[in-house]
């Protein structure tokens, strides 16, 4: 293999490798080790603690699916909270919705936002929208201090290690429920159905105890472990499977469509089986 390669150890037994054109930036922030690299295969990539967070070529699968599913589940979303997501990709998708009046981005690490603005402008561009407020604080604390505030809460967090651990807990989900308005919708990225099935099962069970509607949906994200990714949704009133598509806004997307929204909730038998396992 010619050239310089970056490998992410996705599990102790599996790596993904990409050839680097260039390392554009590297620093230790107060929270994590951050790098932006340029790769031949996936374009520019944001790495945190040597884990691929997002890439210019495949970010839209993830950002469109984490944002438009809850936004279209709610018939009139006006306020949205994003926890994590400092690259701006989720915010960019949210501000495509004309009903949105205010987006609050709560990112713990200001350096993620600064580097995304500098090196990943096509992902960070939505952060400049006038409706967006950026707060550099812990999303766990933010949600603990809010009540009846948001129509939509989206958790676009790192894997459940370090500062993100608490974002995967039942206590956090109860606080999310309280921070949502009476008909609010919650979505979180919840890892790989292939490598994190027990985590996904536990989260689904927690959400079913807290929300009247709890569902799992899937998408493909080529650079994440296993290539197949899970999102967990909790809703107080609206069912994501009963969207009135005649009322949904027309937004420009590259992956998401109403048909893909519906299809994403069709779970393969291997997923059904681990969700139902004792
Ligand atoms: N848009 C895809 C990028 C991410 S990055 C997730 C962000 O969550 C990071 O910038 C990290 O600093 C932030 N974060 C972690 N914990 C917290 C917290 N407690 N409060 C606020 N922000 C936090 C997601 C990639 C998923 C990778 C899957 N392998």
Short mmCIF file of C-alpha atoms and ligand atoms in Angstrom, two decimals:
data_model
loop_
_atom_site.label_atom_id
_atom_site.label_comp_id
_atom_site.label_asym_id
_atom_site.label_seq_id
_atom_site.Cartn_x
_atom_site.Cartn_y
_atom_site.Cartn_z
CA UNK A 1 0.00 0.00 0.00
CA UNK A 2 1.55 3.30 -1.09
CA UNK A 3 1.21 6.58 0.81
CA UNK A 4 0.18 7.40 4.38
CA UNK A 5 -2.86 5.65 5.78
CA UNK A 6 -5.14 6.39 8.72
CA UNK A 7 -6.80 3.47 10.46
CA UNK A 8 -9.63 3.70 12.94
CA UNK A 9 -9.92 0.69 15.19
CA UNK A 10 -13.72 0.37 15.05
CA UNK A 11 -13.69 -2.61 17.41
CA UNK A 12 -10.69 -4.38 18.98
CA UNK A 13 -10.86 -6.73 15.97
CA UNK A 14 -11.78 -4.47 13.04
CA UNK A 15 -10.30 -1.40 11.39
CA UNK A 16 -11.31 0.94 8.58
CA UNK A 17 -8.39 2.45 6.66
CA UNK A 18 -8.22 5.41 4.32
CA UNK A 19 -5.30 6.84 2.40
CA UNK A 20 -4.48 10.39 3.46
CA UNK A 21 -3.78 13.17 1.03
CA UNK A 22 -2.91 15.49 3.89
CA UNK A 23 -3.40 16.18 7.59
CA UNK A 24 -4.90 19.66 7.67
CA UNK A 25 -5.05 20.21 11.41
CA UNK A 26 -4.35 18.46 14.69
CA UNK A 27 -4.81 19.60 18.29
CA UNK A 28 -5.63 18.44 21.80
CA UNK A 29 -8.73 20.25 23.02
CA UNK A 30 -9.77 20.25 26.70
CA UNK A 31 -12.11 17.36 25.84
CA UNK A 32 -10.53 15.26 23.10
CA UNK A 33 -7.89 14.88 20.43
CA UNK A 34 -9.14 16.54 17.24
CA UNK A 35 -7.87 16.16 13.68
CA UNK A 36 -9.07 17.17 10.24
CA UNK A 37 -7.60 15.08 7.44
CA UNK A 38 -8.10 15.09 3.69
CA UNK A 39 -8.64 11.64 2.19
CA UNK A 40 -8.88 10.43 -1.38
CA UNK A 41 -11.87 8.16 -0.73
CA UNK A 42 -14.18 10.29 1.44
CA UNK A 43 -12.86 13.84 1.14
CA UNK A 44 -12.19 15.80 4.33
CA UNK A 45 -12.83 13.99 7.60
CA UNK A 46 -13.26 15.09 11.19
CA UNK A 47 -11.60 12.74 13.68
CA UNK A 48 -12.10 12.89 17.45
CA UNK A 49 -9.87 10.59 19.51
CA UNK A 50 -9.02 8.81 16.24
CA UNK A 51 -12.67 8.01 15.55
CA UNK A 52 -14.30 9.17 12.31
CA UNK A 53 -17.08 11.63 13.18
CA UNK A 54 -18.05 12.81 9.74
CA UNK A 55 -16.74 12.99 6.18
CA UNK A 56 -17.61 15.35 3.37
CA UNK A 57 -18.62 12.49 1.06
CA UNK A 58 -20.91 10.49 3.34
CA UNK A 59 -22.14 12.97 5.97
CA UNK A 60 -25.51 13.50 4.30
CA UNK A 61 -26.77 9.97 4.93
CA UNK A 62 -26.44 10.54 8.67
CA UNK A 63 -27.30 14.24 8.97
CA UNK A 64 -30.41 14.03 6.77
CA UNK A 65 -31.73 10.93 8.53
CA UNK A 66 -31.15 12.20 12.07
CA UNK A 67 -32.81 15.55 11.27
CA UNK A 68 -35.64 15.11 8.76
CA UNK A 69 -37.23 12.06 10.38
CA UNK A 70 -38.15 13.88 13.63
CA UNK A 71 -38.79 17.21 11.86
CA UNK A 72 -41.34 15.62 9.53
CA UNK A 73 -42.83 13.53 12.34
CA UNK A 74 -43.82 16.81 14.05
CA UNK A 75 -46.38 18.73 11.96
CA UNK A 76 -45.14 22.18 12.96
CA UNK A 77 -41.67 22.16 14.59
CA UNK A 78 -40.66 25.64 15.70
CA UNK A 79 -37.89 25.07 18.26
CA UNK A 80 -35.12 22.49 18.07
CA UNK A 81 -32.25 21.54 20.36
CA UNK A 82 -29.17 19.74 19.02
CA UNK A 83 -26.79 18.19 21.54
CA UNK A 84 -23.29 17.57 20.19
CA UNK A 85 -23.23 18.09 16.43
CA UNK A 86 -20.55 20.81 16.55
CA UNK A 87 -19.69 20.18 12.90
CA UNK A 88 -23.02 21.85 12.03
CA UNK A 89 -24.39 19.12 9.74
CA UNK A 90 -27.60 18.54 11.72
CA UNK A 91 -28.20 22.27 12.07
CA UNK A 92 -27.76 22.72 8.31
CA UNK A 93 -30.58 20.21 7.74
CA UNK A 94 -32.86 21.68 10.45
CA UNK A 95 -32.75 25.22 9.07
CA UNK A 96 -34.06 23.91 5.73
CA UNK A 97 -37.47 23.63 7.46
CA UNK A 98 -39.43 26.88 7.07
CA UNK A 99 -41.42 26.35 10.30
CA UNK A 100 -38.24 26.48 12.42
CA UNK A 101 -37.88 29.71 14.41
CA UNK A 102 -35.00 28.82 16.71
CA UNK A 103 -32.26 26.18 16.82
CA UNK A 104 -30.14 25.79 19.95
CA UNK A 105 -26.87 23.92 19.44
CA UNK A 106 -25.31 22.69 22.69
CA UNK A 107 -21.80 21.44 21.97
CA UNK A 108 -19.38 20.74 24.80
CA UNK A 109 -16.23 21.45 22.76
CA UNK A 110 -15.89 24.90 21.15
CA UNK A 111 -12.89 23.67 19.14
CA UNK A 112 -15.11 21.30 17.13
CA UNK A 113 -17.22 24.23 15.92
CA UNK A 114 -14.18 26.43 15.17
CA UNK A 115 -12.47 23.71 13.15
CA UNK A 116 -15.63 22.75 11.28
CA UNK A 117 -16.10 26.39 10.28
CA UNK A 118 -12.53 26.58 9.05
CA UNK A 119 -12.10 23.20 7.35
CA UNK A 120 -15.59 21.82 6.66
CA UNK A 121 -17.55 24.84 5.37
CA UNK A 122 -20.00 22.72 3.35
CA UNK A 123 -21.06 21.01 6.62
CA UNK A 124 -20.79 24.01 8.97
CA UNK A 125 -22.60 26.51 6.71
CA UNK A 126 -25.95 26.24 8.54
CA UNK A 127 -24.36 27.56 11.75
CA UNK A 128 -24.48 31.09 10.33
CA UNK A 129 -28.27 31.04 9.98
CA UNK A 130 -29.82 33.85 12.06
CA UNK A 131 -32.11 31.38 13.87
CA UNK A 132 -29.18 29.45 15.38
CA UNK A 133 -27.84 29.96 18.91
CA UNK A 134 -24.62 28.13 19.82
CA UNK A 135 -23.88 27.35 23.47
CA UNK A 136 -20.69 25.68 24.61
CA UNK A 137 -21.91 23.59 27.50
CA UNK A 138 -22.71 20.03 28.53
CA UNK A 139 -25.94 18.81 26.92
CA UNK A 140 -26.73 16.68 29.97
CA UNK A 141 -26.83 19.77 32.21
CA UNK A 142 -28.68 21.85 29.63
CA UNK A 143 -31.51 19.35 29.40
CA UNK A 144 -31.67 18.92 33.18
CA UNK A 145 -32.46 22.63 33.51
CA UNK A 146 -35.20 22.85 30.86
CA UNK A 147 -38.91 22.15 31.01
CA UNK A 148 -41.55 22.23 28.27
CA UNK A 149 -39.11 24.09 26.00
CA UNK A 150 -38.41 22.27 22.72
CA UNK A 151 -40.47 20.73 19.91
CA UNK A 152 -37.51 18.63 18.77
CA UNK A 153 -34.44 17.34 20.62
CA UNK A 154 -31.70 15.63 18.59
CA UNK A 155 -28.64 14.00 20.16
CA UNK A 156 -25.78 13.93 17.64
CA UNK A 157 -23.15 12.74 20.07
CA UNK A 158 -19.89 10.87 20.08
CA UNK A 159 -19.91 7.20 21.06
CA UNK A 160 -20.79 6.40 24.70
CA UNK A 161 -17.37 7.18 26.09
CA UNK A 162 -16.06 10.26 27.97
CA UNK A 163 -18.47 13.23 28.12
CA UNK A 164 -21.10 11.41 26.02
CA UNK A 165 -21.71 8.50 28.44
CA UNK A 166 -24.55 10.28 30.26
CA UNK A 167 -26.32 11.01 26.95
CA UNK A 168 -27.14 7.29 26.69
CA UNK A 169 -28.74 6.95 30.17
CA UNK A 170 -32.36 6.50 31.21
CA UNK A 171 -32.03 9.49 33.57
CA UNK A 172 -31.06 11.68 30.61
CA UNK A 173 -34.04 10.39 28.58
CA UNK A 174 -36.39 11.30 31.45
CA UNK A 175 -34.94 14.82 31.46
CA UNK A 176 -35.35 14.99 27.68
CA UNK A 177 -39.01 14.06 28.10
CA UNK A 178 -39.45 16.95 30.54
CA UNK A 179 -37.54 19.41 28.32
CA UNK A 180 -39.81 18.62 25.38
CA UNK A 181 -43.13 20.33 24.82
CA UNK A 182 -46.32 18.25 25.19
CA UNK A 183 -46.06 16.95 21.60
CA UNK A 184 -42.27 16.92 21.26
CA UNK A 185 -40.10 14.43 19.39
CA UNK A 186 -36.67 13.10 20.44
CA UNK A 187 -34.04 11.32 18.32
CA UNK A 188 -30.57 10.11 19.24
CA UNK A 189 -27.82 8.42 17.27
CA UNK A 190 -27.53 5.01 18.90
CA UNK A 191 -24.63 3.22 17.28
CA UNK A 192 -24.21 0.06 15.20
CA UNK A 193 -26.86 -2.71 15.08
CA UNK A 194 -24.04 -5.10 14.25
CA UNK A 195 -21.66 -4.23 17.10
CA UNK A 196 -23.86 -2.51 19.72
CA UNK A 197 -27.04 -4.62 19.78
CA UNK A 198 -27.23 -4.83 23.58
CA UNK A 199 -26.90 -1.05 23.92
CA UNK A 200 -29.65 -0.50 21.34
CA UNK A 201 -31.96 -3.00 23.05
CA UNK A 202 -31.46 -1.32 26.44
CA UNK A 203 -32.09 2.16 24.98
CA UNK A 204 -35.28 0.99 23.24
CA UNK A 205 -36.53 -0.47 26.52
CA UNK A 206 -35.75 2.74 28.41
CA UNK A 207 -37.53 4.85 25.78
CA UNK A 208 -40.59 2.57 25.82
CA UNK A 209 -40.93 3.16 29.56
CA UNK A 210 -40.68 6.93 29.20
CA UNK A 211 -42.39 7.82 25.89
CA UNK A 212 -45.79 6.66 24.61
CA UNK A 213 -44.16 6.07 21.20
CA UNK A 214 -40.65 4.58 20.92
CA UNK A 215 -39.13 3.38 17.67
CA UNK A 216 -35.89 2.39 16.01
CA UNK A 217 -34.87 3.25 12.48
CA UNK A 218 -31.81 2.52 10.38
CA UNK A 219 -29.70 4.08 7.71
CA UNK A 220 -26.42 3.36 6.03
CA UNK A 221 -23.32 5.37 6.99
CA UNK A 222 -20.38 3.97 5.03
CA UNK A 223 -17.62 5.19 7.37
CA UNK A 224 -19.23 4.08 10.67
CA UNK A 225 -18.64 0.62 12.16
CA UNK A 226 -20.59 -1.98 10.20
CA UNK A 227 -21.86 0.59 7.73
CA UNK A 228 -25.40 0.32 9.11
CA UNK A 229 -26.50 2.80 11.78
CA UNK A 230 -29.34 3.00 14.30
CA UNK A 231 -31.36 5.98 15.50
CA UNK A 232 -33.70 5.77 18.49
CA UNK A 233 -36.81 7.93 18.52
CA UNK A 234 -39.14 8.81 21.40
CA UNK A 235 -42.30 10.79 20.75
CA UNK A 236 -44.96 12.18 23.07
CA UNK A 237 -47.76 12.35 20.51
CA UNK A 238 -46.87 11.92 16.84
CA UNK A 239 -46.04 8.57 15.29
CA UNK A 240 -43.20 8.76 12.73
CA UNK A 241 -45.03 6.09 10.71
CA UNK A 242 -48.13 8.26 10.32
CA UNK A 243 -46.77 11.40 8.74
CA UNK A 244 -49.23 13.32 6.58
CA UNK A 245 -46.92 13.79 3.62
CA UNK A 246 -49.24 16.29 1.92
CA UNK A 247 -48.41 18.71 4.75
CA UNK A 248 -44.65 18.07 4.86
CA UNK A 249 -42.36 20.85 3.58
CA UNK A 250 -40.35 20.33 0.40
CA UNK A 251 -36.68 20.27 1.39
CA UNK A 252 -33.72 19.59 -0.88
CA UNK A 253 -31.98 16.36 0.16
CA UNK A 254 -29.57 13.82 -1.30
CA UNK A 255 -30.60 10.72 0.66
CA UNK A 256 -33.81 11.36 2.58
CA UNK A 257 -37.19 11.03 0.89
CA UNK A 258 -40.66 10.25 2.32
CA UNK A 259 -40.35 6.68 0.99
CA UNK A 260 -36.94 6.25 2.66
CA UNK A 261 -38.37 7.73 5.90
CA UNK A 262 -41.08 5.04 5.91
CA UNK A 263 -38.70 2.26 4.85
CA UNK A 264 -36.12 3.12 7.52
CA UNK A 265 -38.50 1.80 10.20
CA UNK A 266 -38.76 -1.63 8.52
CA UNK A 267 -36.38 -3.63 10.65
CA UNK A 268 -34.58 -6.73 9.39
CA UNK A 269 -35.24 -9.95 11.33
CA UNK A 270 -31.80 -9.94 12.98
CA UNK A 271 -32.62 -6.55 14.54
CA UNK A 272 -36.13 -7.61 15.60
CA UNK A 273 -34.59 -10.65 17.23
CA UNK A 274 -32.08 -8.80 19.36
CA UNK A 275 -34.68 -6.20 20.35
CA UNK A 276 -36.98 -8.96 21.59
CA UNK A 277 -34.28 -11.08 23.25
CA UNK A 278 -34.51 -11.28 27.06
N1 LIG B 1 -22.28 15.07 13.06
C1 LIG B 1 -21.58 13.89 13.38
C2 LIG B 1 -20.53 14.20 14.38
C3 LIG B 1 -20.55 13.71 15.63
S1 LIG B 1 -19.58 14.59 16.71
C4 LIG B 1 -20.40 14.53 18.23
C5 LIG B 1 -20.10 15.77 19.10
O1 LIG B 1 -20.68 15.55 20.40
C6 LIG B 1 -18.63 16.08 19.37
O2 LIG B 1 -18.32 17.32 18.79
C7 LIG B 1 -18.52 16.13 20.90
O3 LIG B 1 -17.67 17.17 21.36
C8 LIG B 1 -19.97 16.35 21.31
N2 LIG B 1 -20.33 15.91 22.67
C9 LIG B 1 -19.96 14.79 23.32
N3 LIG B 1 -20.49 14.74 24.55
C10 LIG B 1 -21.25 15.88 24.69
C11 LIG B 1 -22.05 16.41 25.75
N4 LIG B 1 -22.19 15.77 26.92
N5 LIG B 1 -22.67 17.60 25.54
C12 LIG B 1 -22.54 18.27 24.36
N6 LIG B 1 -21.79 17.81 23.34
C13 LIG B 1 -21.14 16.63 23.49
C14 LIG B 1 -21.19 12.41 16.02
C15 LIG B 1 -20.42 11.26 15.46
C16 LIG B 1 -20.93 9.88 15.81
C17 LIG B 1 -19.80 8.89 15.67
C18 LIG B 1 -20.24 7.50 15.64
N7 LIG B 1 -19.14 6.57 15.62
#
